[in-house]
Amino acid sequence: LKMPEKTVIRTRRFMQNPLLHRRQMVVEVTHTATRAPTRREIRDRVAELYHITNKDTIVLTGFKTHFGGGFTSGFCRVYDDLKHLQKVEAKFVQCRMGLAKRVERSRKQIKMQKNRALKQWGTKKTT
């Protein structure tokens, strides 16, 4: 899918975050008379704007289309490499991006593990 021609992407509040090895910014998408672009289309355009070769290091979150349509805004984080992304980002975000696999466990297994950890006293809790 290609992004429609009338779609304009702007970034603002650009910030270098050296402690987390990333750049972060607010992304504003203006899409008058067209549908809202997908995350993949926005990621491709951000990679093009900032000359990023590995698109997997771009994380897009919190995109909301404003009432009336035509304007969408959200947050973008661009990591220096995948190693730092996997160290910092939440597990569910990595699963959503296809970088990690979700561990399938039943509710009972989760509760049993929690209760086992609560029973231990004076030692490091297991997770």
Coordinates of C-alpha atoms in Angstrom, one line a residue:
L1 CA 0.0 0.0 0.0
K2 CA 1.2 3.4 -0.9
M3 CA 0.4 6.5 1.1
P4 CA -1.9 8.9 -0.8
E5 CA -0.3 11.9 -2.3
K6 CA -2.2 14.4 -0.2
T7 CA -0.8 13.0 3.0
V8 CA 1.7 15.3 4.8
I9 CA 3.9 14.1 7.7
R10 CA 5.5 16.6 10.1
T11 CA 7.6 15.9 13.2
R12 CA 7.8 18.2 16.1
R13 CA 9.3 18.2 19.6
F14 CA 12.3 16.2 18.3
M15 CA 14.6 15.1 21.1
Q16 CA 17.8 13.1 21.4
N17 CA 17.7 10.7 24.4
P18 CA 21.2 9.4 24.8
L19 CA 20.5 7.4 28.0
L20 CA 18.0 5.2 26.1
H21 CA 19.9 5.3 22.8
R22 CA 17.0 6.7 20.9
R23 CA 15.5 9.8 19.2
Q24 CA 11.9 10.6 20.0
M25 CA 9.4 12.9 18.4
V26 CA 5.7 13.7 17.9
V27 CA 4.5 12.8 14.5
E28 CA 1.6 14.8 12.9
V29 CA -0.1 13.4 9.8
T30 CA -2.4 15.6 7.7
H31 CA -4.6 13.5 5.4
T32 CA -7.4 15.6 4.0
A33 CA -9.9 13.8 1.8
T34 CA -8.1 10.5 2.3
R35 CA -8.1 7.7 4.9
A36 CA -5.8 7.7 7.9
P37 CA -2.5 6.0 6.9
T38 CA -1.4 2.8 8.5
R39 CA 1.5 2.4 11.0
R40 CA 3.5 0.7 8.3
E41 CA 3.1 3.6 5.9
I42 CA 4.0 6.2 8.6
R43 CA 7.0 4.1 9.5
D44 CA 8.2 4.0 5.9
R45 CA 7.8 7.8 5.6
V46 CA 9.6 8.5 8.9
A47 CA 12.5 6.2 7.8
E48 CA 12.7 8.1 4.5
L49 CA 12.7 11.5 6.3
Y50 CA 15.5 10.6 8.8
H51 CA 17.5 8.3 6.5
I52 CA 17.0 5.2 8.7
T53 CA 18.1 1.9 7.0
N54 CA 16.6 -0.6 9.6
K55 CA 12.8 0.1 9.8
D56 CA 12.5 -2.3 12.7
T57 CA 14.1 0.2 15.0
I58 CA 11.2 2.6 14.6
V59 CA 8.4 2.3 17.2
L60 CA 5.1 4.2 16.7
T61 CA 2.6 4.5 19.5
G62 CA -0.5 6.4 20.5
F63 CA -1.8 7.5 17.1
K64 CA -5.2 9.1 17.3
T65 CA -7.3 10.5 14.5
H66 CA -8.8 13.8 15.7
F67 CA -12.5 14.4 15.5
G68 CA -13.7 15.3 12.0
G69 CA -10.8 13.4 10.4
G70 CA -8.0 14.8 8.3
F71 CA -5.5 15.0 11.2
T72 CA -3.7 12.2 13.1
S73 CA -1.0 12.6 15.7
G74 CA 1.1 10.1 17.7
F75 CA 4.6 9.4 19.2
C76 CA 7.6 8.0 17.4
R77 CA 10.8 6.5 18.9
V78 CA 13.8 5.6 16.8
Y79 CA 16.4 3.4 18.5
D80 CA 20.1 3.3 17.5
D81 CA 19.9 -0.5 17.1
L82 CA 17.7 -3.5 17.8
K83 CA 19.6 -4.4 20.9
H84 CA 18.7 -1.2 22.7
L85 CA 15.1 -1.5 21.5
Q86 CA 14.7 -5.0 22.9
K87 CA 16.3 -3.8 26.2
V88 CA 14.0 -0.7 26.7
E89 CA 10.7 -1.4 25.0
A90 CA 7.8 -3.2 26.6
K91 CA 7.4 -6.9 25.7
F92 CA 3.9 -6.4 24.2
V93 CA 5.2 -3.7 21.9
Q94 CA 8.0 -6.1 20.7
C95 CA 5.4 -8.8 20.1
R96 CA 3.2 -6.4 18.2
M97 CA 6.1 -5.5 16.0
G98 CA 7.0 -9.2 15.5
L99 CA 10.4 -8.9 17.2
A100 CA 9.5 -11.2 20.1
K101 CA 7.1 -14.2 20.7
R102 CA 4.3 -14.1 23.1
V103 CA 4.5 -16.8 25.8
E104 CA 1.2 -18.6 25.9
R105 CA 0.2 -19.5 29.5
S106 CA -3.1 -20.2 31.1
R107 CA -4.6 -18.1 33.8
K108 CA -4.0 -20.8 36.3
Q109 CA -0.3 -21.0 35.5
I110 CA 0.1 -17.3 36.0
K111 CA -1.7 -17.4 39.4
M112 CA 0.3 -20.4 40.6
Q113 CA 3.6 -18.7 39.7
K114 CA 2.5 -15.5 41.5
N115 CA 1.5 -17.4 44.6
R116 CA 4.7 -19.4 44.6
A117 CA 6.7 -16.1 44.5
L118 CA 4.6 -14.7 47.4
K119 CA 5.4 -17.7 49.6
Q120 CA 9.1 -17.2 49.4
W121 CA 10.4 -15.1 52.2
G122 CA 13.9 -13.6 52.6
T123 CA 15.1 -14.6 49.2
K124 CA 14.9 -13.1 45.7
K125 CA 11.5 -13.5 44.1
T126 CA 11.3 -15.6 41.0
T127 CA 9.4 -14.4 38.0

